[in-house]
Amino acid sequence: MEEKEAFNKAAAICARQEKCISDIEKKLEQWGVENISAVIKRLVEEKYIDERRFAGFFVRDKFRFNHWGRKKIQWHLFQKQLPRDIIDDALNTINDDEYREVLYSLLASKRRQINQSDPFKVKNSLLRFAGSRGFEYDVIIKCLDSLTEDE
């Protein structure tokens, strides 16, 4: 595939949905483009790709719709090879109060599904669940404490 054709195809993809450099590099490799760096450079220059913008949307979507915690979001952004400072800036946009509210509602919902009378097993189950969602241990413990107080 020629460079111009690859650029147009990649630009169309980026116009539809936010993408990061590594996503587009993979596409260009699949298409057999020889000069990947030139296509990427032009996409960045013409603002089809902006990793800060991508990270911001990624964090917002994964937190708001998937209810992922900071650790899971951070891990996925690392997998997309974004720079650490961009990841940290994007994660800092999450409001701490909203973060705890989301975790609390997830834990309360999960608690209703657990058919266990032993409080130790219930707490362990909820802890594993929240950890798998990417929430930090200290935040999980605080939410679990307030959840048990409310029961």
PDB file of C-alpha atoms in Angstrom:
ATOM      1  CA  MET A   1       0.000   0.000   0.000  1.00  0.00           C
ATOM      2  CA  GLU A   2       1.314   3.422  -0.872  1.00  0.00           C
ATOM      3  CA  GLU A   3       2.021   6.045   1.763  1.00  0.00           C
ATOM      4  CA  LYS A   4      -0.701   8.445   0.570  1.00  0.00           C
ATOM      5  CA  GLU A   5      -3.344   5.729   0.479  1.00  0.00           C
ATOM      6  CA  ALA A   6      -2.276   4.506   3.929  1.00  0.00           C
ATOM      7  CA  PHE A   7      -2.465   8.054   5.293  1.00  0.00           C
ATOM      8  CA  ASN A   8      -5.983   8.567   3.918  1.00  0.00           C
ATOM      9  CA  LYS A   9      -7.172   5.239   5.292  1.00  0.00           C
ATOM     10  CA  ALA A  10      -5.600   5.861   8.723  1.00  0.00           C
ATOM     11  CA  ALA A  11      -6.952   9.433   8.801  1.00  0.00           C
ATOM     12  CA  ALA A  12     -10.457   8.094   8.172  1.00  0.00           C
ATOM     13  CA  ILE A  13     -10.085   5.673  11.084  1.00  0.00           C
ATOM     14  CA  CYS A  14      -8.785   8.442  13.368  1.00  0.00           C
ATOM     15  CA  ALA A  15     -11.611  10.765  12.326  1.00  0.00           C
ATOM     16  CA  ARG A  16     -14.192   8.190  13.437  1.00  0.00           C
ATOM     17  CA  GLN A  17     -12.633   7.258  16.768  1.00  0.00           C
ATOM     18  CA  GLU A  18      -9.741   8.404  18.950  1.00  0.00           C
ATOM     19  CA  LYS A  19      -6.680   6.247  18.383  1.00  0.00           C
ATOM     20  CA  CYS A  20      -3.171   6.228  19.797  1.00  0.00           C
ATOM     21  CA  ILE A  21       0.049   5.853  17.852  1.00  0.00           C
ATOM     22  CA  SER A  22       0.515   2.168  18.713  1.00  0.00           C
ATOM     23  CA  ASP A  23      -2.997   1.300  17.456  1.00  0.00           C
ATOM     24  CA  ILE A  24      -2.358   2.973  14.109  1.00  0.00           C
ATOM     25  CA  GLU A  25       1.143   1.472  13.839  1.00  0.00           C
ATOM     26  CA  LYS A  26      -0.395  -1.997  14.165  1.00  0.00           C
ATOM     27  CA  LYS A  27      -2.914  -1.206  11.431  1.00  0.00           C
ATOM     28  CA  LEU A  28      -0.205   0.126   9.127  1.00  0.00           C
ATOM     29  CA  GLU A  29       1.876  -3.021   9.711  1.00  0.00           C
ATOM     30  CA  GLN A  30      -1.135  -5.180   8.853  1.00  0.00           C
ATOM     31  CA  TRP A  31      -1.591  -3.242   5.620  1.00  0.00           C
ATOM     32  CA  GLY A  32       2.070  -3.739   4.732  1.00  0.00           C
ATOM     33  CA  VAL A  33       3.025  -0.057   4.698  1.00  0.00           C
ATOM     34  CA  GLU A  34       6.774   0.431   4.385  1.00  0.00           C
ATOM     35  CA  ASN A  35       7.243   3.958   5.746  1.00  0.00           C
ATOM     36  CA  ILE A  36       5.122   3.753   8.901  1.00  0.00           C
ATOM     37  CA  SER A  37       6.947   6.549  10.729  1.00  0.00           C
ATOM     38  CA  ALA A  38       6.231   9.062   7.938  1.00  0.00           C
ATOM     39  CA  VAL A  39       2.513   8.258   7.982  1.00  0.00           C
ATOM     40  CA  ILE A  40       2.391   8.497  11.785  1.00  0.00           C
ATOM     41  CA  LYS A  41       4.308  11.779  11.743  1.00  0.00           C
ATOM     42  CA  ARG A  42       1.859  13.304   9.276  1.00  0.00           C
ATOM     43  CA  LEU A  43      -1.153  12.049  11.264  1.00  0.00           C
ATOM     44  CA  VAL A  44       0.249  13.688  14.397  1.00  0.00           C
ATOM     45  CA  GLU A  45       1.103  16.938  12.579  1.00  0.00           C
ATOM     46  CA  GLU A  46      -2.400  17.180  11.133  1.00  0.00           C
ATOM     47  CA  LYS A  47      -3.867  16.388  14.570  1.00  0.00           C
ATOM     48  CA  TYR A  48      -5.559  13.144  13.597  1.00  0.00           C
ATOM     49  CA  ILE A  49      -3.622  11.528  16.435  1.00  0.00           C
ATOM     50  CA  ASP A  50      -3.165  13.236  19.784  1.00  0.00           C
ATOM     51  CA  GLU A  51      -2.081  10.943  22.594  1.00  0.00           C
ATOM     52  CA  ARG A  52      -3.160  13.369  25.346  1.00  0.00           C
ATOM     53  CA  ARG A  53      -6.612  13.621  23.837  1.00  0.00           C
ATOM     54  CA  PHE A  54      -6.745   9.832  23.404  1.00  0.00           C
ATOM     55  CA  ALA A  55      -5.704   9.209  27.024  1.00  0.00           C
ATOM     56  CA  GLY A  56      -8.303  11.674  28.308  1.00  0.00           C
ATOM     57  CA  PHE A  57     -11.125  10.020  26.385  1.00  0.00           C
ATOM     58  CA  PHE A  58      -9.893   6.530  27.287  1.00  0.00           C
ATOM     59  CA  VAL A  59      -9.804   7.318  31.018  1.00  0.00           C
ATOM     60  CA  ARG A  60     -13.205   9.014  30.954  1.00  0.00           C
ATOM     61  CA  ASP A  61     -14.874   6.194  29.014  1.00  0.00           C
ATOM     62  CA  LYS A  62     -13.369   3.295  30.943  1.00  0.00           C
ATOM     63  CA  PHE A  63     -14.179   4.893  34.285  1.00  0.00           C
ATOM     64  CA  ARG A  64     -17.655   6.148  33.440  1.00  0.00           C
ATOM     65  CA  PHE A  65     -18.963   3.242  31.366  1.00  0.00           C
ATOM     66  CA  ASN A  66     -16.890   0.200  32.384  1.00  0.00           C
ATOM     67  CA  HIS A  67     -16.382   1.297  36.019  1.00  0.00           C
ATOM     68  CA  TRP A  68     -12.691   0.486  35.933  1.00  0.00           C
ATOM     69  CA  GLY A  69     -10.345   1.696  38.652  1.00  0.00           C
ATOM     70  CA  ARG A  70      -7.191   3.740  38.119  1.00  0.00           C
ATOM     71  CA  LYS A  71      -4.847   0.737  38.213  1.00  0.00           C
ATOM     72  CA  LYS A  72      -6.652  -1.157  35.464  1.00  0.00           C
ATOM     73  CA  ILE A  73      -6.932   1.954  33.282  1.00  0.00           C
ATOM     74  CA  GLN A  74      -3.255   2.720  33.861  1.00  0.00           C
ATOM     75  CA  TRP A  75      -2.245  -0.813  32.892  1.00  0.00           C
ATOM     76  CA  HIS A  76      -4.225  -0.653  29.649  1.00  0.00           C
ATOM     77  CA  LEU A  77      -2.689   2.715  28.763  1.00  0.00           C
ATOM     78  CA  PHE A  78       0.788   1.273  29.420  1.00  0.00           C
ATOM     79  CA  GLN A  79      -0.091  -1.528  27.009  1.00  0.00           C
ATOM     80  CA  LYS A  80      -0.779   1.131  24.396  1.00  0.00           C
ATOM     81  CA  GLN A  81       2.747   2.498  24.998  1.00  0.00           C
ATOM     82  CA  LEU A  82       1.681   5.965  26.121  1.00  0.00           C
ATOM     83  CA  PRO A  83       4.225   8.081  28.026  1.00  0.00           C
ATOM     84  CA  ARG A  84       3.963   8.015  31.817  1.00  0.00           C
ATOM     85  CA  ASP A  85       3.298  11.772  32.149  1.00  0.00           C
ATOM     86  CA  ILE A  86       0.355  11.606  29.735  1.00  0.00           C
ATOM     87  CA  ILE A  87      -1.112   8.647  31.630  1.00  0.00           C
ATOM     88  CA  ASP A  88      -0.707  10.392  34.992  1.00  0.00           C
ATOM     89  CA  ASP A  89      -2.301  13.612  33.711  1.00  0.00           C
ATOM     90  CA  ALA A  90      -5.268  11.702  32.310  1.00  0.00           C
ATOM     91  CA  LEU A  91      -5.761   9.685  35.514  1.00  0.00           C
ATOM     92  CA  ASN A  92      -5.690  12.878  37.584  1.00  0.00           C
ATOM     93  CA  THR A  93      -8.869  14.034  35.835  1.00  0.00           C
ATOM     94  CA  ILE A  94     -10.891  11.434  37.762  1.00  0.00           C
ATOM     95  CA  ASN A  95     -12.721  13.115  40.633  1.00  0.00           C
ATOM     96  CA  ASP A  96     -11.893  11.382  43.939  1.00  0.00           C
ATOM     97  CA  ASP A  97     -15.427  11.680  45.348  1.00  0.00           C
ATOM     98  CA  GLU A  98     -16.980  10.286  42.173  1.00  0.00           C
ATOM     99  CA  TYR A  99     -14.345   7.526  42.185  1.00  0.00           C
ATOM    100  CA  ARG A 100     -15.332   6.424  45.695  1.00  0.00           C
ATOM    101  CA  GLU A 101     -19.053   6.680  44.865  1.00  0.00           C
ATOM    102  CA  VAL A 102     -18.644   4.402  41.847  1.00  0.00           C
ATOM    103  CA  LEU A 103     -16.673   1.876  43.894  1.00  0.00           C
ATOM    104  CA  TYR A 104     -19.214   2.021  46.733  1.00  0.00           C
ATOM    105  CA  SER A 105     -22.128   1.363  44.366  1.00  0.00           C
ATOM    106  CA  LEU A 106     -20.214  -1.503  42.692  1.00  0.00           C
ATOM    107  CA  LEU A 107     -19.477  -3.080  46.082  1.00  0.00           C
ATOM    108  CA  ALA A 108     -23.059  -2.623  47.301  1.00  0.00           C
ATOM    109  CA  SER A 109     -24.405  -4.225  44.133  1.00  0.00           C
ATOM    110  CA  LYS A 110     -21.946  -7.110  44.336  1.00  0.00           C
ATOM    111  CA  ARG A 111     -22.726  -7.593  48.051  1.00  0.00           C
ATOM    112  CA  ARG A 112     -26.380  -8.249  47.217  1.00  0.00           C
ATOM    113  CA  GLN A 113     -25.285 -11.033  44.833  1.00  0.00           C
ATOM    114  CA  ILE A 114     -23.105 -12.847  47.373  1.00  0.00           C
ATOM    115  CA  ASN A 115     -24.922 -15.627  49.240  1.00  0.00           C
ATOM    116  CA  GLN A 116     -22.509 -15.993  52.113  1.00  0.00           C
ATOM    117  CA  SER A 117     -23.057 -15.500  55.829  1.00  0.00           C
ATOM    118  CA  ASP A 118     -19.409 -15.441  56.911  1.00  0.00           C
ATOM    119  CA  PRO A 119     -18.394 -11.737  56.965  1.00  0.00           C
ATOM    120  CA  PHE A 120     -14.723 -12.628  56.408  1.00  0.00           C
ATOM    121  CA  LYS A 121     -15.520 -14.505  53.187  1.00  0.00           C
ATOM    122  CA  VAL A 122     -17.826 -11.725  52.022  1.00  0.00           C
ATOM    123  CA  LYS A 123     -15.139  -9.102  52.601  1.00  0.00           C
ATOM    124  CA  ASN A 124     -12.526 -11.207  50.776  1.00  0.00           C
ATOM    125  CA  SER A 125     -14.875 -11.739  47.863  1.00  0.00           C
ATOM    126  CA  LEU A 126     -15.630  -8.014  47.595  1.00  0.00           C
ATOM    127  CA  LEU A 127     -11.944  -7.173  47.933  1.00  0.00           C
ATOM    128  CA  ARG A 128     -11.021  -9.514  45.068  1.00  0.00           C
ATOM    129  CA  PHE A 129     -13.872  -8.172  42.947  1.00  0.00           C
ATOM    130  CA  ALA A 130     -12.864  -4.527  43.404  1.00  0.00           C
ATOM    131  CA  GLY A 131      -9.202  -5.395  42.887  1.00  0.00           C
ATOM    132  CA  SER A 132     -10.026  -7.091  39.590  1.00  0.00           C
ATOM    133  CA  ARG A 133     -11.749  -3.885  38.538  1.00  0.00           C
ATOM    134  CA  GLY A 134      -8.503  -1.998  39.155  1.00  0.00           C
ATOM    135  CA  PHE A 135      -9.303  -0.100  42.332  1.00  0.00           C
ATOM    136  CA  GLU A 136      -6.557   0.600  44.855  1.00  0.00           C
ATOM    137  CA  TYR A 137      -6.423  -1.454  48.062  1.00  0.00           C
ATOM    138  CA  ASP A 138      -6.700   1.510  50.460  1.00  0.00           C
ATOM    139  CA  VAL A 139      -9.744   2.926  48.644  1.00  0.00           C
ATOM    140  CA  ILE A 140     -11.384  -0.508  48.619  1.00  0.00           C
ATOM    141  CA  ILE A 141     -10.863  -0.926  52.375  1.00  0.00           C
ATOM    142  CA  LYS A 142     -12.378   2.504  53.110  1.00  0.00           C
ATOM    143  CA  CYS A 143     -15.417   1.720  50.975  1.00  0.00           C
ATOM    144  CA  LEU A 144     -15.805  -1.719  52.542  1.00  0.00           C
ATOM    145  CA  ASP A 145     -15.687  -0.151  56.008  1.00  0.00           C
ATOM    146  CA  SER A 146     -18.384   2.374  55.122  1.00  0.00           C
ATOM    147  CA  LEU A 147     -20.430  -0.387  53.463  1.00  0.00           C
ATOM    148  CA  THR A 148     -20.393  -2.513  56.627  1.00  0.00           C
ATOM    149  CA  GLU A 149     -21.304   0.557  58.709  1.00  0.00           C
ATOM    150  CA  ASP A 150     -24.329   1.189  56.488  1.00  0.00           C
ATOM    151  CA  GLU A 151     -25.627  -2.389  56.826  1.00  0.00           C
TER     152      GLU A 151
END
